[in-house]
Coordinates of C-alpha atoms in Angstrom, one line a residue:
X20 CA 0.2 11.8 18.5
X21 CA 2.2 13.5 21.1
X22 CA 5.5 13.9 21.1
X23 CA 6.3 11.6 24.5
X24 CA 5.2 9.0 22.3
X25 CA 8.5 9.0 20.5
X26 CA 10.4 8.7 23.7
X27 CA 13.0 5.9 23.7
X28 CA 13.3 5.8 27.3
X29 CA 9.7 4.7 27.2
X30 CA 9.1 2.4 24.9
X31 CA 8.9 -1.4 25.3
X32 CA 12.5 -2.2 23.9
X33 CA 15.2 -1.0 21.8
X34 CA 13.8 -0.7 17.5
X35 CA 15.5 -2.4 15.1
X36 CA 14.4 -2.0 11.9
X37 CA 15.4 -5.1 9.5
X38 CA 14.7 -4.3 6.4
X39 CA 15.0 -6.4 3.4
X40 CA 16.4 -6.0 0.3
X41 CA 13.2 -4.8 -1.8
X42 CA 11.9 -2.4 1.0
X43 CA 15.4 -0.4 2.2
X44 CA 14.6 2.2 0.2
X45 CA 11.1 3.2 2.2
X46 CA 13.0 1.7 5.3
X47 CA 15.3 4.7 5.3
X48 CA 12.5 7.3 5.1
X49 CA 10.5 5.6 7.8
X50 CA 13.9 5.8 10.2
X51 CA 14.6 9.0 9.3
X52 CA 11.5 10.2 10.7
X53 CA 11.7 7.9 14.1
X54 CA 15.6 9.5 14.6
X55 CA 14.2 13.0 14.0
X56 CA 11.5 11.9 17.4
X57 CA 14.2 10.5 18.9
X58 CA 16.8 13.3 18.6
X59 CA 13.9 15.4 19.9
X60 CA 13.3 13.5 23.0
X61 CA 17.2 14.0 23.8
X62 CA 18.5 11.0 22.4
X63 CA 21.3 10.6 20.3
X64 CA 20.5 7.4 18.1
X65 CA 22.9 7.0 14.7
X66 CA 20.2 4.6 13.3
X67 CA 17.8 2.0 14.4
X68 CA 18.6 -0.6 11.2
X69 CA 20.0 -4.2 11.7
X70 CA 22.3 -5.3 9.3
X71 CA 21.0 -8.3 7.1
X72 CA 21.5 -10.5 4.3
X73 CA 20.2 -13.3 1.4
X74 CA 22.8 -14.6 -0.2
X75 CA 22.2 -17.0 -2.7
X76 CA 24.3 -20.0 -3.6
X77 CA 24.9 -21.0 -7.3
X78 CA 22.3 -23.7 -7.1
X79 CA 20.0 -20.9 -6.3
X80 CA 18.9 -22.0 -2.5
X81 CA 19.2 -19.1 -0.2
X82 CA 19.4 -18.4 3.4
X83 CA 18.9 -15.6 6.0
X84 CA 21.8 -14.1 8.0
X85 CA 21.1 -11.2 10.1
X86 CA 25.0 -10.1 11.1
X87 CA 24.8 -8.0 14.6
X88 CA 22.9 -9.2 17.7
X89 CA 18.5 -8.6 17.9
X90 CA 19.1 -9.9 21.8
X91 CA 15.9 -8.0 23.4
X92 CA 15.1 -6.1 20.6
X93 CA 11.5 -4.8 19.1
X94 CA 12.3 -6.1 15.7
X95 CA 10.0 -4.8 12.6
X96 CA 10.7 -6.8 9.4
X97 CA 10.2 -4.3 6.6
X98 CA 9.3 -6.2 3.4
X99 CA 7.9 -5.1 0.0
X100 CA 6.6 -8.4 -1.9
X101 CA 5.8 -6.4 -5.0
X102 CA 9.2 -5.4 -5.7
X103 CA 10.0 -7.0 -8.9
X104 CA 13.2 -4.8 -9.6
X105 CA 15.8 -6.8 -7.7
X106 CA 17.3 -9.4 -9.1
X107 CA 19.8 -12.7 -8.7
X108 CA 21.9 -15.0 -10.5
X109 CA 20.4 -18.4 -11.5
X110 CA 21.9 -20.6 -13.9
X111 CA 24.0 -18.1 -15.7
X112 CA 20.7 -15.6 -16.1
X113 CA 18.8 -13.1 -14.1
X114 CA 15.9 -13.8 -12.2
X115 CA 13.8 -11.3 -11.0
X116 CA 12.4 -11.7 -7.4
X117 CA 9.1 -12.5 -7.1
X118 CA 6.6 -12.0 -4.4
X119 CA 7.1 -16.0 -3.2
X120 CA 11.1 -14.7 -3.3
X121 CA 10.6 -12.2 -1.1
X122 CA 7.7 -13.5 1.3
X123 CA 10.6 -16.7 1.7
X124 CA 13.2 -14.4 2.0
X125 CA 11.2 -13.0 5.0
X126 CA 10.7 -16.2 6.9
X127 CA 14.1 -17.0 6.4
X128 CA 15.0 -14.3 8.5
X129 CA 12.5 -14.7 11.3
X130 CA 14.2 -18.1 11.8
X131 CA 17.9 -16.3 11.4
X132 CA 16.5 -13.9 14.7
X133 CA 15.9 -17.3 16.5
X134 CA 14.1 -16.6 18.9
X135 CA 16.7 -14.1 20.6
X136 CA 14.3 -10.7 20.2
X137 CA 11.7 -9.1 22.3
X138 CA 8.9 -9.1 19.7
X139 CA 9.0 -9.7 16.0
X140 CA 6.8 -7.7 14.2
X141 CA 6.0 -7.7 9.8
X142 CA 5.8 -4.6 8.1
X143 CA 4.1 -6.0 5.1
X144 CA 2.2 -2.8 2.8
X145 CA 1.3 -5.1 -0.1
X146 CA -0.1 -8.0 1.6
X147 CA 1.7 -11.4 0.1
X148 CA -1.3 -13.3 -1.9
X149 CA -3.9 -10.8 -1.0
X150 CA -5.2 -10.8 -4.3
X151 CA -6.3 -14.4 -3.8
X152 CA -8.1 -14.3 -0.6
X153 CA -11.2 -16.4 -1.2
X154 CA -12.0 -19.8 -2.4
X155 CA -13.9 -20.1 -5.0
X156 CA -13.1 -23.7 -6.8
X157 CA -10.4 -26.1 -5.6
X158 CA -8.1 -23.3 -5.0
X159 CA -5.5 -22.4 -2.7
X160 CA -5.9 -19.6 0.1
X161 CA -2.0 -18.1 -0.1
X162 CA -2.3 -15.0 2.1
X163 CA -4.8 -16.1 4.9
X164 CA -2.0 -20.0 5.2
X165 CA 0.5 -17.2 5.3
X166 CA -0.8 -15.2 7.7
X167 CA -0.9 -18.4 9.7
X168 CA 2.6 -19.6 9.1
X169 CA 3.9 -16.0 10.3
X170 CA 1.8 -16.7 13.7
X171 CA 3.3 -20.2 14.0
X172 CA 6.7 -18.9 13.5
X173 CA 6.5 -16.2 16.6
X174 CA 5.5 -12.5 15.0
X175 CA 3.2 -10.8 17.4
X176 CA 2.2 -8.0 15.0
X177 CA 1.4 -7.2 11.2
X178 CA 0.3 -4.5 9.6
X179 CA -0.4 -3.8 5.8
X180 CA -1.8 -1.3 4.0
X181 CA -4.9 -1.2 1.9
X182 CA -5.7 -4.7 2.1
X183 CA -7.2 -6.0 -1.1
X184 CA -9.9 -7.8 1.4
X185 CA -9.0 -6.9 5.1
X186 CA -11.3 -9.7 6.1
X187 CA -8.7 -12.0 5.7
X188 CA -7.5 -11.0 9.0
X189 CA -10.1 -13.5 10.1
X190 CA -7.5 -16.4 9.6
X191 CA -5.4 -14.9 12.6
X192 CA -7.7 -13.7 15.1
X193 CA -5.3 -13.9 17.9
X194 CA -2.6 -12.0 16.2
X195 CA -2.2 -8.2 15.9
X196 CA -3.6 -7.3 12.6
X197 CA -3.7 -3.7 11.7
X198 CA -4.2 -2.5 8.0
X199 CA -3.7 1.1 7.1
X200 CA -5.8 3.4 4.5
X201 CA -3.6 6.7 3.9
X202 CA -6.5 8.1 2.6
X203 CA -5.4 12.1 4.8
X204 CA -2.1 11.1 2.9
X205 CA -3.9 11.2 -0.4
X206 CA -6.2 13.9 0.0
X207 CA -3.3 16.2 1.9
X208 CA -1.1 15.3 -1.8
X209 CA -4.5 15.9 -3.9
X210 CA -5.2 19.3 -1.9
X211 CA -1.3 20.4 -2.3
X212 CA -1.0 19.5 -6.0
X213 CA -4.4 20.7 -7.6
X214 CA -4.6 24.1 -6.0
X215 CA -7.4 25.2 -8.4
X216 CA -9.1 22.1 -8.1
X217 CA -12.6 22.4 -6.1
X218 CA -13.9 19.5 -3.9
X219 CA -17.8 20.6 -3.1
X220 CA -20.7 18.2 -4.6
X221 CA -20.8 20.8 -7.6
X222 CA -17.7 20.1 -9.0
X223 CA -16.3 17.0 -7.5
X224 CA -17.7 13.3 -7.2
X225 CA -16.3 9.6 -6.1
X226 CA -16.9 6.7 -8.2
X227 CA -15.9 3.3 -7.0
X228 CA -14.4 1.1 -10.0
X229 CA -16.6 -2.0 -8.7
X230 CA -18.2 -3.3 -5.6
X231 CA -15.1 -4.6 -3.9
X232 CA -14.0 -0.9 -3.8
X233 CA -17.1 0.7 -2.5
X234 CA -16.3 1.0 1.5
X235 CA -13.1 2.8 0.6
X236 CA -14.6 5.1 -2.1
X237 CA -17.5 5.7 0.6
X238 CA -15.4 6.9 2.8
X239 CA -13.7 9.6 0.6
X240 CA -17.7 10.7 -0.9
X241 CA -18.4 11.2 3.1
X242 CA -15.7 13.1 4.3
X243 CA -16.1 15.4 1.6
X244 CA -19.3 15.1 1.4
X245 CA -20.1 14.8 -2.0
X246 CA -22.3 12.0 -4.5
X247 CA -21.0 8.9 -4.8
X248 CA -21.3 6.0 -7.8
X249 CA -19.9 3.1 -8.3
X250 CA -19.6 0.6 -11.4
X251 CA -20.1 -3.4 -11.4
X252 CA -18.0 -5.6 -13.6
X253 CA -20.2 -7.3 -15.8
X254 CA -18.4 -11.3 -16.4
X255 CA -18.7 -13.2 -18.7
X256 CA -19.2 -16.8 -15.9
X257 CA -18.5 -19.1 -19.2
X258 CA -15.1 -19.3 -19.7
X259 CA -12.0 -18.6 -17.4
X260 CA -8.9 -16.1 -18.9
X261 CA -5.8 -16.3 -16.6
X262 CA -7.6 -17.6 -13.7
X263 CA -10.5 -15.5 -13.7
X264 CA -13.7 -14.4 -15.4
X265 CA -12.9 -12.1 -18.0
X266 CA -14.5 -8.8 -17.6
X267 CA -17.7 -7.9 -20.3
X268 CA -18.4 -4.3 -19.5
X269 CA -18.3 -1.9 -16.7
X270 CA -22.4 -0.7 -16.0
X271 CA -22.6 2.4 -14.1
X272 CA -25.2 3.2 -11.2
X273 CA -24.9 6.6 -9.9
X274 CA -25.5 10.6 -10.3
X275 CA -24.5 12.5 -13.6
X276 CA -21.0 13.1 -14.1
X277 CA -21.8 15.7 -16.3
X278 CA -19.2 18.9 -15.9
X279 CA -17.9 17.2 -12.8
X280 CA -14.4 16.1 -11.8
X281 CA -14.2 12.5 -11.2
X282 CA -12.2 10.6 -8.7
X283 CA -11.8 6.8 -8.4
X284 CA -9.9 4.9 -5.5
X285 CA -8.6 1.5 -5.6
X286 CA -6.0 -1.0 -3.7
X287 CA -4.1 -2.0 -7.1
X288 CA -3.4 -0.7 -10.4
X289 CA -1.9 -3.6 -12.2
X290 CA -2.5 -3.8 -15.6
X291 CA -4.8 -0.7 -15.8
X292 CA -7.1 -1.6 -18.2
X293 CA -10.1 -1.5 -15.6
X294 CA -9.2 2.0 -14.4
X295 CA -8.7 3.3 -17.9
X296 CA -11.9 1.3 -19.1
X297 CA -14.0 3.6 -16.4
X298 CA -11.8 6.6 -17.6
X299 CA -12.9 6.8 -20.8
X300 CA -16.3 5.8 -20.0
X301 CA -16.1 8.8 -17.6
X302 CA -15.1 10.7 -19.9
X303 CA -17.6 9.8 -22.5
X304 CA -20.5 10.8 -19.6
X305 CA -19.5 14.1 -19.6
X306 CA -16.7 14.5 -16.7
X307 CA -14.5 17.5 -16.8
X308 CA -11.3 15.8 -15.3
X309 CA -10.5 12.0 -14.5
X310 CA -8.8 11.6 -11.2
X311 CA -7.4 8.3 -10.1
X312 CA -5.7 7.1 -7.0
X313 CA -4.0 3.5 -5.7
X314 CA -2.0 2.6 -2.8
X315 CA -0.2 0.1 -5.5
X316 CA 0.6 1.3 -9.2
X317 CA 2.6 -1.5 -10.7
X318 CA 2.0 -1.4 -13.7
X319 CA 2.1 -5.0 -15.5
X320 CA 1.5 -4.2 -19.0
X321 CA 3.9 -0.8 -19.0
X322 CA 2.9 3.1 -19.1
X323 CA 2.4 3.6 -23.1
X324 CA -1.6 3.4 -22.7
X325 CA -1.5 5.6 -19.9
X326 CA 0.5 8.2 -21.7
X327 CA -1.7 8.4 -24.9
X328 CA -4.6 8.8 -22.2
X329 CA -3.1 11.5 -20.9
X330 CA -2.2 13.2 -24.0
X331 CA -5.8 12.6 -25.2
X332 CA -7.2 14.4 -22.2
X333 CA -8.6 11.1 -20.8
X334 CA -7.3 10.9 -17.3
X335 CA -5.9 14.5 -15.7
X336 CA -4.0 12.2 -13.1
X337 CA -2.7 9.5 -11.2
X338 CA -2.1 9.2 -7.6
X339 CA 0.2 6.0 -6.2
X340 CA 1.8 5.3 -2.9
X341 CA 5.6 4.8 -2.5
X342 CA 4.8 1.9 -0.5
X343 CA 6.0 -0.6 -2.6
X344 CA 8.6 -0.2 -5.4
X345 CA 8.1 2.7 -8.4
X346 CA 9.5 2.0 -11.2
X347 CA 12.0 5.3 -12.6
X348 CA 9.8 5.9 -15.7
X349 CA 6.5 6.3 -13.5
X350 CA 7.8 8.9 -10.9
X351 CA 8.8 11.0 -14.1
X352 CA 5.6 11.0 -15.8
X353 CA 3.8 14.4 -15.3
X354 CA 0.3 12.7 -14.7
X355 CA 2.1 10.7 -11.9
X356 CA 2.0 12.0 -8.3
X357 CA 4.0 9.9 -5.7
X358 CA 2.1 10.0 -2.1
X359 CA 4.8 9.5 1.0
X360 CA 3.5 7.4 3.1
X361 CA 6.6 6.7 5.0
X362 CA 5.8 8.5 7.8
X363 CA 2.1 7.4 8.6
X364 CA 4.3 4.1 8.5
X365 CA 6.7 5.7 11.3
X366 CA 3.8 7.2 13.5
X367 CA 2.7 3.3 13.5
X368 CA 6.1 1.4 14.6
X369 CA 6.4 4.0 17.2
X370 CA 3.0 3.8 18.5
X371 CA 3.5 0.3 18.6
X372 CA 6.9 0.4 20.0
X373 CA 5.5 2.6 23.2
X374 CA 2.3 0.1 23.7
X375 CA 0.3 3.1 23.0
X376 CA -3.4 3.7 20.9
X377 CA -3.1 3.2 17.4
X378 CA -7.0 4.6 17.3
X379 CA -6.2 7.9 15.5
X380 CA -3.7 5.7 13.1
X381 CA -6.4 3.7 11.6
X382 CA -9.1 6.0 11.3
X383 CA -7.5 9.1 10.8
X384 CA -11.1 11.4 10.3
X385 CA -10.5 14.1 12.7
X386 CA -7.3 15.0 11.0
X387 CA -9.2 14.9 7.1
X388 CA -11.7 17.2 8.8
X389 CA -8.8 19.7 10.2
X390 CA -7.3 19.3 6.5
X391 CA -10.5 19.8 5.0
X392 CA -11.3 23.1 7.0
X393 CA -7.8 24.4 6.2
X394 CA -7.9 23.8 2.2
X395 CA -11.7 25.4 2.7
X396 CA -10.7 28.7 4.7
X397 CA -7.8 29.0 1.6

């Protein structure tokens, strides 16, 4: 992207960034990039956030103040659903926001904007109820109704990242939809932190942890042009566990792993279990290293069976996004490595903010070639 692109005088209308509560954190690296462009293109901006607030009153009802003017503004609504680190007072306790909390918190300030700003755009990296984003029973469709309440309330653009199923997008086919895959930020971290590490077809391979997986797994096999297998959950269709069929086995369908570093990709790392099922089983085939990347690590259950997996020589690493919120303990585990994203996320508001191609945002081969050509001449 060149650098006119980052022009204020020639964008569609001022930024402001309003960012809430759970996402200020990645807010602030994403405008310290877009002052950095704007200081370049000779302007003198102090910062490009709008001031804004939830308050809560004792009953625990809320509502969205935004307290300095968005008149004519291109407003991007930063918001991280999976933030589960903030919390309020309810009833003499502590509630920890959810991601309905947050996706409500959201909407309430849309409305607080009322109608005053140039465009409204969401900013959304974890996708609110993109895990459930197909009917199977008498269900509910949460992320495609939201999509559709965002529409209905005036945003003009979203963009997420990694969508657990970016087919959703199907719910809002008149509405900017863009989702992200930072897969030249993961391989630029991968290539930077495992210096020794080769990535030919002799010593490196990409499995995909099941069939959902396999287009962005694909993608990494291709561009480094090495084997590619994937593993299918095996259900047990019987019974239900926590809303779902619980998993029976992984069954593997690929080339030998034998002597090989593996790498798996996924959207989510939740619980983990899936991802350190395949590990050992990885490990158990023969692989030299266990390599593991997603653009969410939360973490449900905690970091204790991760750790002993580490310390057992299971899995060699872990790879995880800082697009949505890391808990303290994570970043300081030494099989942890944190991938910025926050300024792919800048290159896109300002794109978007100058009404200019967001091609080489989305797929982003040309630069993974460049990268890989650099790490290879090394």
């Amino acid at each position: 992207m060149e650098k006119k692109y980052f022009d204020p005088s020639s964008s569609v209308a001022p930024i402001g960034i309003v960012a809430l509560e759970g996402a200020r954190e990645l807010a602030k690296k994403i405008e310290y990039y877009l002052l950095g462009w704007a200081k370049e293109a000779g302007c003198e901006c102090k910062t490009f956030m709008i001031d804004n607030v939830c308050p809560r009153f004792q009953s625990g009802d809320s509502k969205g103040m935004i307290t300095e003017t968005v008149r004519g503004y291109d407003l991007y609504f930063i918001v991280d659903v999976g933030n589960y680190s903030i919390t309020y007072d309810y009833f003499g306790g502590k509630n920890r926001m959810s991601p309905d909390d947050h996706y409500q918190d959201l909407k309430r300030l849309i409305q607080a904007a009322s109608g005053k700003a140039h465009r409204i755009n969401v900013v959304m990296p974890l996708l609110y109820g993109g895990r459930q984003h197909r009917r199977s029973y008498r269900e509910s469709l949460d992320c495609a109704y939201a999509l559709q309440e965002l529409q209905s309330m005036g945003v003009n653009n979203i963009v997420t990242f990694d969508a657990h199923d970016p087919r959703v997008m199907n719910a809002i086919p008149l509405l900017g939809f863009d989702n992200l895959m930072p897969t030249y930020q993961v391989l630029k971290e991968m290539f930077k932190d495992l210096p020794e590490q080769k990535f030919d077809k002799d010593h490196f391979m990409v499995i995909s942890p099941d069939e959902g997986a396999l287009n962005r797994n694909m993608y990494y096999a291709s561009t480094l042009g090495c084997d590619l297998g994937m593993y299918y959950k095996r259900r047990d269709y019987s019974r239900v566990v926590n809303g779902r069929n619980p998993i029976v086995a992984h069954e593997y369908l690929g080339e030998s792993m034998e002597g090989k570093t593996v790498f798996v990709s996924d959207d989510i790392i939740a619980s983990g279990e899936s991802m350190l099922d395949i590990a050992y089983k990885a490990k158990a085939a023969g692989a030299d290293k266990f390599l593991c990347y997603a653009t969410f690590t939360i973490f449900t259950a905690g970091l204790e069976k991760f750790d002993k997996a580490y310390e057992d020589g299971v899995i060699d690493g872990v790879f995880g996004s800082n697009l949505t919120y890391l808990m303290p303990e994570l970043q300081d585990r030494p099989w942890f490595h944190e991938v910025d994203c926050s300024k792919f996320a800048a290159y896109y508001i300002s794109a978007l903010n100058h009404d200019v191609s967001i091609g080489t945002l989305v797929d982003s081969h040309a630069k993974i070639s460049a990268l890989i050509e650099t790490r290879n001449a090394q």
